[in-house]
Tab-separated table of C-alpha atoms and ligand atoms in Angstrom:
chain	number	residue	atom	x	y	z
R	716	MET	CA	22.705	25.312	-1.130
R	717	ALA	CA	19.401	23.575	-1.570
R	718	LEU	CA	17.834	23.070	-4.779
R	719	ILE	CA	14.042	23.206	-4.397
R	720	VAL	CA	11.020	22.714	-6.767
R	721	GLN	CA	8.182	24.751	-6.357
R	722	LYS	CA	4.523	25.179	-8.020
R	723	TYR	CA	2.101	27.864	-7.936
R	724	GLY	CA	-1.317	26.736	-9.533
R	725	GLY	CA	-3.700	29.015	-11.585
R	726	SER	CA	-5.128	30.484	-8.231
R	727	SER	CA	-2.260	31.543	-7.676
R	728	VAL	CA	-1.164	33.245	-10.566
R	729	ALA	CA	-4.301	34.450	-11.422
R	730	ASP	CA	-4.492	38.233	-12.264
R	731	SER	CA	-0.589	40.380	-12.613
R	732	GLU	CA	-1.073	41.415	-9.071
R	733	LYS	CA	-0.731	37.823	-7.815
R	734	ILE	CA	2.375	37.063	-10.559
R	735	LYS	CA	3.910	39.857	-8.845
R	736	SER	CA	3.634	38.757	-5.327
R	737	VAL	CA	4.493	35.009	-6.328
R	738	ALA	CA	7.272	36.570	-7.258
R	739	ARG	CA	8.292	37.961	-4.225
R	740	ARG	CA	7.857	34.756	-2.811
R	741	ILE	CA	10.289	33.704	-5.334
R	742	ALA	CA	12.767	36.051	-4.661
R	743	ARG	CA	12.463	34.886	-0.837
R	744	ALA	CA	13.161	31.604	-1.045
R	745	LYS	CA	16.658	32.970	-3.847
R	746	ASP	CA	17.589	35.148	-1.008
R	747	GLU	CA	17.736	32.395	1.102
R	748	GLY	CA	20.646	30.744	-0.559
R	749	ASN	CA	18.603	28.450	-3.110
R	750	GLN	CA	18.841	27.337	-6.666
R	751	LEU	CA	14.952	27.457	-7.529
R	752	VAL	CA	12.980	25.497	-10.556
R	753	VAL	CA	9.406	26.915	-10.229
R	754	VAL	CA	6.807	25.176	-12.165
R	755	VAL	CA	3.536	27.328	-13.273
R	756	SER	CA	-0.212	26.594	-13.784
R	757	ALA	CA	-2.059	28.963	-16.219
R	758	MET	CA	-3.668	31.964	-15.022
R	759	GLY	CA	-7.207	31.403	-13.355
R	760	ASP	CA	-9.318	29.452	-15.732
R	761	THR	CA	-7.434	30.747	-18.822
R	762	THR	CA	-7.329	26.325	-19.693
R	763	ASP	CA	-10.960	26.497	-19.629
R	764	GLU	CA	-11.020	29.522	-22.127
R	765	LEU	CA	-9.032	27.961	-24.209
R	766	ILE	CA	-11.286	25.060	-24.597
R	767	ARG	CA	-14.063	27.314	-25.041
R	768	MET	CA	-12.402	28.777	-27.762
R	769	ALA	CA	-11.589	25.229	-29.450
R	770	GLN	CA	-15.259	24.401	-29.295
R	771	GLN	CA	-16.112	27.226	-30.257
R	772	VAL	CA	-14.678	26.814	-34.185
R	773	SER	CA	-15.111	22.894	-34.044
R	774	GLU	CA	-16.999	20.454	-32.494
R	775	GLN	CA	-14.493	17.638	-32.478
R	776	PRO	CA	-11.241	19.848	-32.234
R	777	ASP	CA	-8.205	17.763	-33.569
R	778	GLU	CA	-6.567	16.280	-30.279
R	779	ARG	CA	-2.558	17.269	-31.752
R	780	GLU	CA	-4.084	21.350	-32.238
R	781	LEU	CA	-6.187	21.258	-29.033
R	782	ASP	CA	-2.866	20.390	-26.856
R	783	MET	CA	-0.794	22.799	-29.076
R	784	LEU	CA	-3.202	25.692	-27.786
R	785	LEU	CA	-3.673	24.382	-24.256
R	786	SER	CA	0.206	24.389	-23.631
R	787	THR	CA	0.071	28.346	-24.112
R	788	GLY	CA	-1.789	28.663	-21.333
R	789	GLU	CA	1.110	27.883	-19.274
R	790	LEU	CA	3.262	29.910	-21.770
R	791	ILE	CA	1.535	33.020	-20.604
R	792	SER	CA	1.861	32.810	-16.700
R	793	SER	CA	5.500	31.730	-17.179
R	794	THR	CA	7.211	34.230	-19.044
R	795	LEU	CA	5.053	37.053	-17.200
R	796	LEU	CA	6.502	35.667	-13.785
R	797	VAL	CA	10.135	35.757	-15.550
R	798	MET	CA	9.098	39.592	-16.338
R	799	ALA	CA	7.797	39.836	-12.738
R	800	LEU	CA	11.251	38.796	-11.330
R	801	GLU	CA	13.311	40.909	-13.384
R	802	SER	CA	11.815	44.263	-12.407
R	803	LEU	CA	12.747	42.565	-8.932
R	804	GLY	CA	16.230	42.361	-9.885
R	805	TYR	CA	16.235	38.421	-10.346
R	806	LYS	CA	17.880	36.701	-13.268
R	807	ALA	CA	15.196	34.682	-14.512
R	808	VAL	CA	14.045	32.313	-17.453
R	809	SER	CA	11.332	30.385	-18.695
R	810	LEU	CA	11.071	27.133	-20.543
R	811	THR	CA	8.771	24.968	-22.180
R	812	GLY	CA	7.823	21.446	-20.825
R	813	GLY	CA	9.984	20.298	-24.093
R	814	GLN	CA	12.751	22.885	-23.547
R	815	ALA	CA	12.604	21.614	-19.788
R	816	GLY	CA	13.645	18.065	-20.777
R	817	ILE	CA	9.827	16.679	-19.871
R	818	GLN	CA	9.565	14.002	-22.598
R	819	THR	CA	6.218	12.127	-23.255
R	820	ASP	CA	4.053	9.565	-25.504
R	821	SER	CA	2.050	10.872	-27.864
R	822	SER	CA	-1.101	10.437	-26.016
R	823	TYR	CA	-2.714	13.846	-26.356
R	824	SER	CA	-4.775	15.221	-23.459
R	825	GLN	CA	-3.391	12.674	-21.271
R	826	ALA	CA	0.021	12.238	-21.877
R	827	ARG	CA	2.659	10.308	-19.646
R	828	ILE	CA	5.917	11.102	-18.880
R	829	LEU	CA	8.534	8.694	-20.411
R	830	ARG	CA	11.650	10.128	-19.114
R	831	VAL	CA	13.287	13.898	-17.938
R	832	ASP	CA	16.271	15.380	-19.216
R	833	PRO	CA	17.425	18.089	-17.147
R	834	GLN	CA	20.341	19.189	-19.120
R	835	ARG	CA	18.965	22.624	-20.079
R	836	ILE	CA	17.805	23.257	-15.897
R	837	LEU	CA	20.773	22.369	-14.953
R	838	ALA	CA	22.828	24.723	-17.510
R	839	GLU	CA	20.136	27.512	-16.519
R	840	LEU	CA	20.718	27.086	-12.920
R	841	GLU	CA	24.592	27.207	-13.538
R	842	LYS	CA	24.471	30.703	-14.965
R	843	GLY	CA	22.461	31.618	-11.947
R	844	ASN	CA	18.704	31.787	-12.819
R	845	ILE	CA	15.728	31.594	-11.508
R	846	VAL	CA	14.176	28.335	-13.999
R	847	ILE	CA	10.249	29.059	-14.550
R	848	VAL	CA	8.752	25.931	-16.039
R	849	ALA	CA	5.499	25.747	-17.833
R	850	GLY	CA	3.625	23.145	-16.354
R	851	PHE	CA	0.871	20.752	-17.833
R	852	GLN	CA	3.314	20.392	-20.843
R	853	GLY	CA	5.725	18.033	-22.417
R	854	VAL	CA	6.798	16.998	-26.390
R	855	THR	CA	7.096	13.788	-28.328
R	856	GLN	CA	9.865	11.972	-29.675
R	857	ASP	CA	8.302	14.169	-33.057
R	858	MET	CA	8.593	17.139	-30.962
R	859	ASP	CA	4.783	17.267	-31.187
R	860	ILE	CA	3.340	19.222	-27.919
R	861	THR	CA	1.389	17.096	-25.544
R	862	THR	CA	-0.439	18.027	-22.154
R	863	LEU	CA	-0.632	15.870	-19.083
R	864	GLY	CA	-4.340	15.806	-18.224
R	865	ARG	CA	-6.385	18.896	-16.389
R	866	GLY	CA	-4.533	19.411	-13.311
R	867	GLY	CA	-1.115	17.939	-14.492
R	868	SER	CA	1.063	20.802	-13.197
R	869	ASP	CA	1.579	19.010	-10.207
R	870	THR	CA	2.842	15.940	-12.040
R	871	THR	CA	5.789	18.346	-13.726
R	872	ALA	CA	6.295	19.785	-10.666
R	873	VAL	CA	7.068	16.565	-9.005
R	874	ALA	CA	8.677	14.782	-12.230
R	875	LEU	CA	11.605	17.399	-12.212
R	876	ALA	CA	11.972	17.402	-8.112
R	877	ALA	CA	12.677	13.603	-8.794
R	878	SER	CA	15.130	13.863	-11.959
R	879	LEU	CA	16.807	17.114	-10.397
R	880	ASN	CA	17.272	15.352	-7.126
R	881	ALA	CA	15.626	18.558	-5.623
R	882	GLU	CA	15.584	18.406	-1.402
R	883	VAL	CA	11.682	19.040	-1.578
R	884	CYS	CA	8.878	19.860	-4.123
R	885	GLN	CA	6.843	22.533	-2.730
R	886	ILE	CA	3.439	23.052	-4.025
R	887	TYR	CA	1.708	26.712	-3.388
R	888	THR	CA	-2.089	26.647	-3.878
R	889	ASP	CA	-5.486	27.970	-2.344
R	890	VAL	CA	-5.837	25.838	0.366
R	891	GLU	CA	-3.106	26.008	3.429
R	892	GLY	CA	-2.788	22.071	3.209
R	893	VAL	CA	-4.394	18.796	3.697
R	894	TYR	CA	-7.123	18.835	6.123
R	895	THR	CA	-9.190	15.775	7.878
R	896	ALA	CA	-11.666	16.891	5.681
R	897	ASP	CA	-12.704	18.963	3.481
R	898	PRO	CA	-12.864	22.024	5.862
R	899	ARG	CA	-16.270	23.558	3.684
R	900	LEU	CA	-17.866	20.981	4.865
R	901	VAL	CA	-16.726	20.122	8.176
R	902	SER	CA	-15.437	23.246	10.777
R	903	GLU	CA	-13.705	21.586	12.797
R	904	ALA	CA	-11.763	19.513	10.681
R	905	THR	CA	-7.772	20.000	11.234
R	906	LYS	CA	-4.947	20.681	9.147
R	907	LEU	CA	-2.691	17.240	9.142
R	908	LYS	CA	1.388	17.966	9.381
R	909	GLU	CA	2.118	15.269	7.600
R	910	ILE	CA	0.979	12.327	6.069
R	911	GLY	CA	2.141	9.352	3.978
R	912	TYR	CA	2.341	9.019	0.023
R	913	GLU	CA	-0.457	6.013	0.303
R	914	GLU	CA	-2.636	7.903	2.581
R	915	MET	CA	-2.426	10.910	0.359
R	916	LEU	CA	-3.372	8.724	-2.880
R	917	GLU	CA	-6.158	7.098	-1.864
R	918	LEU	CA	-7.613	10.615	-0.564
R	919	ALA	CA	-6.681	12.615	-4.089
R	920	SER	CA	-7.813	9.454	-5.824
R	921	TYR	CA	-11.208	9.538	-4.018
R	922	GLY	CA	-12.151	13.216	-4.580
R	923	ALA	CA	-9.634	15.509	-2.336
R	924	LYS	CA	-8.908	18.223	-4.865
R	925	ILE	CA	-5.723	19.329	-3.319
R	926	LEU	CA	-3.138	17.361	-5.693
R	927	HIS	CA	-3.700	15.353	-8.560
R	928	PRO	CA	-3.252	11.656	-7.767
R	929	ARG	CA	-0.119	11.324	-10.440
R	930	ALA	CA	2.116	13.512	-8.946
R	931	VAL	CA	1.034	11.509	-5.021
R	932	GLU	CA	2.322	8.584	-7.147
R	933	LEU	CA	5.324	10.010	-8.477
R	934	GLY	CA	6.360	11.491	-5.427
R	935	GLY	CA	6.156	7.999	-3.525
R	936	LEU	CA	7.711	6.583	-6.348
R	937	TYR	CA	10.826	8.409	-6.051
R	938	ASP	CA	10.385	9.052	-2.178
R	939	MET	CA	10.610	13.122	-3.009
R	940	PRO	CA	8.664	14.874	-0.394
R	941	ILE	CA	6.010	17.278	-1.048
R	942	LEU	CA	4.754	20.310	0.756
R	943	VAL	CA	1.148	21.617	0.515
R	944	ALA	CA	0.730	25.040	1.468
R	945	SER	CA	-0.911	28.115	0.776
R	946	SER	CA	0.346	30.447	-1.699
R	947	PHE	CA	-0.988	33.785	0.143
R	948	SER	CA	0.204	32.666	3.748
R	949	ASP	CA	2.846	31.793	5.849
R	950	SER	CA	1.363	28.820	7.486
R	951	PRO	CA	3.767	25.942	7.292
R	952	GLY	CA	1.124	23.241	5.155
R	953	THR	CA	0.942	19.278	5.084
R	954	LEU	CA	4.048	17.308	4.016
R	955	ILE	CA	3.628	14.436	1.718
R	956	CYS	CA	6.241	11.847	2.764
R	957	LYS	CA	7.134	8.030	3.544
R	958	GLU	CA	6.073	8.227	7.231
R	959	ALA	CA	3.755	9.707	8.917
R	960	SER	CA	5.562	10.251	12.405
R	961	MET	CA	5.582	8.549	15.770
R	962	GLU	CA	3.387	11.097	17.268
R	963	VAL	CA	-0.059	10.375	14.941
R	964	ARG	CA	-2.064	8.014	17.125
R	965	ASN	CA	-5.381	8.349	15.090
R	966	LYS	CA	-5.596	5.565	12.750
R	967	ALA	CA	-8.201	6.915	10.759
R	968	ARG	CA	-6.440	10.235	8.749
R	969	GLY	CA	-9.238	11.846	6.522
R	970	ILE	CA	-12.256	11.874	4.546
R	971	ALA	CA	-12.576	12.395	0.635
R	972	GLN	CA	-15.438	13.112	-0.795
R	973	ASP	CA	-16.446	12.888	-4.672
R	974	THR	CA	-20.067	13.539	-6.468
R	975	ASN	CA	-18.785	12.923	-10.330
R	976	VAL	CA	-20.370	9.629	-9.473
R	977	ALA	CA	-22.690	7.662	-11.874
R	978	LYS	CA	-24.279	3.857	-11.409
R	979	ILE	CA	-25.274	1.549	-14.430
R	980	THR	CA	-27.393	-1.553	-13.303
R	981	VAL	CA	-27.313	-4.086	-16.135
R	982	ILE	CA	-30.333	-6.444	-15.174
R	983	ASN	CA	-30.860	-10.243	-15.616
R	984	VAL	CA	-27.398	-10.639	-17.167
R	985	PRO	CA	-26.562	-14.031	-17.873
R	986	ASP	CA	-24.154	-16.003	-16.086
R	987	HIS	CA	-21.307	-17.637	-17.689
R	988	PRO	CA	-17.559	-17.500	-18.472
R	989	GLY	CA	-16.778	-14.124	-20.833
R	990	ILE	CA	-20.055	-11.698	-19.680
R	991	ALA	CA	-17.737	-9.284	-17.664
R	992	ALA	CA	-14.786	-9.250	-19.942
R	993	ALA	CA	-17.654	-8.609	-22.780
R	994	ILE	CA	-19.220	-5.730	-20.945
R	995	PHE	CA	-15.749	-3.762	-19.872
R	996	GLU	CA	-13.339	-4.748	-22.406
R	997	PRO	CA	-15.116	-2.016	-24.712
R	998	LEU	CA	-15.275	0.255	-22.295
R	999	ALA	CA	-11.225	-0.142	-20.962
R	1000	LYS	CA	-10.550	0.557	-24.836
R	1001	ALA	CA	-12.884	3.780	-24.919
R	1002	ASN	CA	-10.714	5.288	-21.861
R	1003	ILE	CA	-13.607	5.028	-19.126
R	1004	SER	CA	-12.675	4.093	-15.881
R	1005	VAL	CA	-14.590	1.940	-13.951
R	1006	ASP	CA	-14.290	1.893	-10.746
R	1007	THR	CA	-17.157	-0.098	-7.888
R	1008	ILE	CA	-17.952	-3.570	-9.869
R	1009	VAL	CA	-20.575	-5.493	-8.018
R	1010	GLN	CA	-21.835	-8.673	-9.132
R	1011	ASN	CA	-24.483	-10.348	-7.267
R	1012	ALA	CA	-24.385	-14.176	-6.709
R	1013	SER	CA	-26.417	-15.899	-9.633
R	1014	ILE	CA	-29.505	-17.458	-9.015
R	1015	GLU	CA	-30.650	-19.441	-11.965
R	1016	ASN	CA	-27.386	-18.574	-13.655
R	1017	ILE	CA	-29.449	-15.259	-14.155
R	1018	THR	CA	-27.755	-11.838	-12.182
R	1019	ASP	CA	-26.840	-8.016	-12.268
R	1020	LEU	CA	-23.907	-6.421	-12.450
R	1021	THR	CA	-23.729	-3.013	-10.997
R	1022	PHE	CA	-20.771	-0.684	-11.752
R	1023	THR	CA	-19.668	3.337	-11.135
R	1024	VAL	CA	-18.075	5.908	-13.660
R	1025	ALA	CA	-17.283	8.806	-13.308
R	1026	ARG	CA	-20.844	11.039	-14.094
R	1027	SER	CA	-19.206	13.205	-17.113
R	1028	ASP	CA	-18.550	9.475	-18.947
R	1029	LEU	CA	-22.080	8.038	-17.984
R	1030	VAL	CA	-23.211	9.213	-21.471
R	1031	LYS	CA	-19.955	7.663	-23.449
R	1032	ALA	CA	-20.428	4.722	-21.175
R	1033	MET	CA	-23.977	4.170	-22.128
R	1034	SER	CA	-23.498	4.571	-25.715
R	1035	ILE	CA	-21.109	1.602	-25.411
R	1036	VAL	CA	-22.939	-0.840	-23.097
R	1037	GLU	CA	-26.021	-0.610	-24.560
R	1038	PRO	CA	-25.175	-2.662	-28.105
R	1039	VAL	CA	-23.034	-4.669	-25.665
R	1040	ILE	CA	-26.375	-5.688	-23.933
R	1041	LYS	CA	-28.533	-6.676	-26.731
R	1042	SER	CA	-25.798	-8.963	-27.940
R	1043	ILE	CA	-25.327	-10.979	-24.411
R	1044	GLY	CA	-28.780	-11.629	-23.980
R	1045	ALA	CA	-29.571	-9.579	-20.352
R	1046	LYS	CA	-32.445	-7.630	-20.071
R	1047	ARG	CA	-32.004	-3.767	-19.416
R	1048	CYS	CA	-29.568	-1.173	-18.082
R	1049	VAL	CA	-30.854	1.475	-15.647
R	1050	THR	CA	-28.687	4.512	-14.239
R	1051	ASP	CA	-28.196	6.918	-11.629
R	1052	SER	CA	-26.324	9.863	-11.574
R	1053	THR	CA	-27.436	11.277	-8.367
R	1054	LEU	CA	-24.713	9.534	-6.232
R	1055	ALA	CA	-21.547	10.544	-4.405
R	1056	LYS	CA	-18.828	8.676	-2.798
R	1057	VAL	CA	-17.296	9.019	0.612
R	1058	SER	CA	-14.378	7.273	1.679
R	1059	ILE	CA	-12.408	7.083	5.395
R	1060	VAL	CA	-9.047	6.590	4.458
R	1061	GLY	CA	-5.668	5.810	7.294
R	1062	THR	CA	-3.015	2.682	7.016
R	1063	GLY	CA	-3.632	2.440	10.900
R	1064	MET	CA	-7.153	0.490	9.603
R	1065	GLN	CA	-5.252	-2.317	8.283
R	1066	ASN	CA	-5.831	-5.370	10.070
R	1067	THR	CA	-7.536	-3.376	12.626
R	1068	PRO	CA	-11.233	-4.507	13.006
R	1069	GLY	CA	-14.230	-2.426	13.458
R	1070	TYR	CA	-13.292	0.228	11.277
R	1071	ALA	CA	-16.143	-0.606	8.600
R	1072	ALA	CA	-18.954	-1.174	11.291
R	1073	ARG	CA	-18.015	2.495	12.691
R	1074	MET	CA	-18.464	3.907	9.703
R	1075	PHE	CA	-22.035	1.977	8.600
R	1076	ARG	CA	-23.167	2.672	12.308
R	1077	ALA	CA	-22.675	6.194	11.713
R	1078	LEU	CA	-24.307	6.436	8.063
R	1079	TYR	CA	-27.169	4.567	9.481
R	1080	GLU	CA	-27.833	6.849	12.339
R	1081	GLN	CA	-28.118	9.910	9.815
R	1082	GLY	CA	-30.445	7.826	7.808
R	1083	ILE	CA	-28.399	7.272	4.701
R	1084	ASN	CA	-28.390	4.537	2.684
R	1085	ILE	CA	-25.714	2.948	1.715
R	1086	GLN	CA	-26.094	1.775	-1.866
R	1087	LEU	CA	-22.389	0.299	-2.717
R	1088	ILE	CA	-19.882	-0.137	-0.738
R	1089	THR	CA	-16.278	-1.064	-1.890
R	1090	THR	CA	-12.444	-1.245	0.156
R	1091	SER	CA	-9.104	-1.245	-0.354
R	1092	GLU	CA	-6.296	-2.091	2.577
R	1093	ILE	CA	-6.521	1.551	3.462
R	1094	ARG	CA	-9.977	2.767	2.609
R	1095	ILE	CA	-13.531	1.762	2.740
R	1096	THR	CA	-15.482	3.738	0.401
R	1097	CYS	CA	-19.663	3.949	0.343
R	1098	ILE	CA	-21.757	5.265	-2.272
R	1099	ILE	CA	-24.728	6.974	-1.454
R	1100	ALA	CA	-27.187	9.735	-2.504
R	1101	GLU	CA	-25.180	12.959	-3.796
R	1102	ASP	CA	-27.585	15.298	-1.403
R	1103	ARG	CA	-26.151	13.441	1.742
R	1104	VAL	CA	-22.413	14.288	1.194
R	1105	LYS	CA	-22.548	16.654	4.032
R	1106	ASP	CA	-24.278	14.498	6.998
R	1107	ALA	CA	-22.468	12.116	5.767
R	1108	VAL	CA	-18.698	13.904	6.196
R	1109	GLN	CA	-20.012	15.247	9.264
R	1110	ALA	CA	-21.074	12.413	10.831
R	1111	LEU	CA	-17.873	10.207	10.042
R	1112	HIS	CA	-15.692	13.514	11.195
R	1113	LYS	CA	-17.066	12.843	14.337
R	1114	ALA	CA	-17.382	8.825	14.405
R	1115	PHE	CA	-13.979	8.395	14.024
R	1116	GLU	CA	-12.852	11.368	16.348
R	1117	LEU	CA	-10.678	13.481	13.381
R	1118	GLU	CA	-10.871	16.764	15.168
R	1119	ILE	CA	-8.024	15.243	17.481
R	1120	ALA	CA	-6.188	14.365	14.418
Z	128	LIG	N1	-3.834	24.330	-16.625
Z	128	LIG	C1	-3.753	23.163	-16.516
Z	128	LIG	C2	-5.189	22.920	-15.745
Z	128	LIG	O1	-6.315	23.927	-15.639
Z	128	LIG	C3	-2.649	22.426	-15.537
Z	128	LIG	C4	-3.149	22.640	-14.240
Z	128	LIG	O2	-4.210	23.693	-13.468
Z	128	LIG	O3	-2.053	22.609	-13.557
Z	128	LIG	O4	-5.935	21.705	-15.825
Z	129	LIG	MG1	-5.606	25.257	-13.244
């Protein structure tokens, strides 16, 4: 008898018919003799609606109260799913994140899981129950409810799978798996049978919306295989696991794009120690993550400093950077929020020359201007105009022959 953790996303439980169909899928896995722990997201856009409701009564909702409110979305879907399972004749029980033993720190709206104590889950499994856990939430030491950040149910599922030593963590969603590129942009995009944790982490962090990056990171840390598949079909999906199989010949594995990008350039910055710290420390304190940072070699001790932030953080970032600019004696600051990132990812690109050049040529041939470039060992990212993303992704998919992945 295998212990399996499944997770169903918001679109898979968006209405009562879909909840009933998910219940039938769970029942089937149970009939096959498995023990099941199932994590659910809130139905459809419930979380967005709850945020809207909070904003209607307060400009700046209290963060503790907001997390308590948001946690109710997942309570609705988990309890309804139990009722649907019971009416099919299966024994099931719903648990909140706290009841399921998920303990977090107290950073509301982006809490981190400190530990999982799965005792209650194990006791319910022992009684023969299918255990349905409300995703995206946990409790602090003081029993206050926290949420794990948008899309956090994936993290709940992988954390539970790791702590229960499950055979696999199956993430059911509205796409059929991980593709070489977004199939809405590239019709030749192919579904990958397998992908390594590192490659998936880069794709997820650089815009592939399939899985929450923190969930991939946890999977890699605990070596928990994660299957991503559709809740609407029986097609096999993509397995995220330690090693991509020997069959994989293509060194580049996938392309991700992210249109939530803004660029800030600080002009005429005096070039002496402490300047970068003066700019980036207050941004870090305000929880704004800075991605690409480029500083020119200085001429006569004056330089320019360019960096990117999420477009949704631009206003907040500028409110922090502007006063700093004055205090360090820089000239001015310009921003651009019409940008996007395109990234090519593959562990095989390590130590293999020529990949960056191939990427730049493909973009050049489309007449696409590269504004900034960043790399990791297994990723090359170019920042380009947002309105050229589709052309860029299509050209890269061809240039790297990803249709034969
Ligand atoms: N319901 C939460 C959200 O919409 C968590 C999740 O879907 O994973 O962000
Ligand atoms: Mg959701």
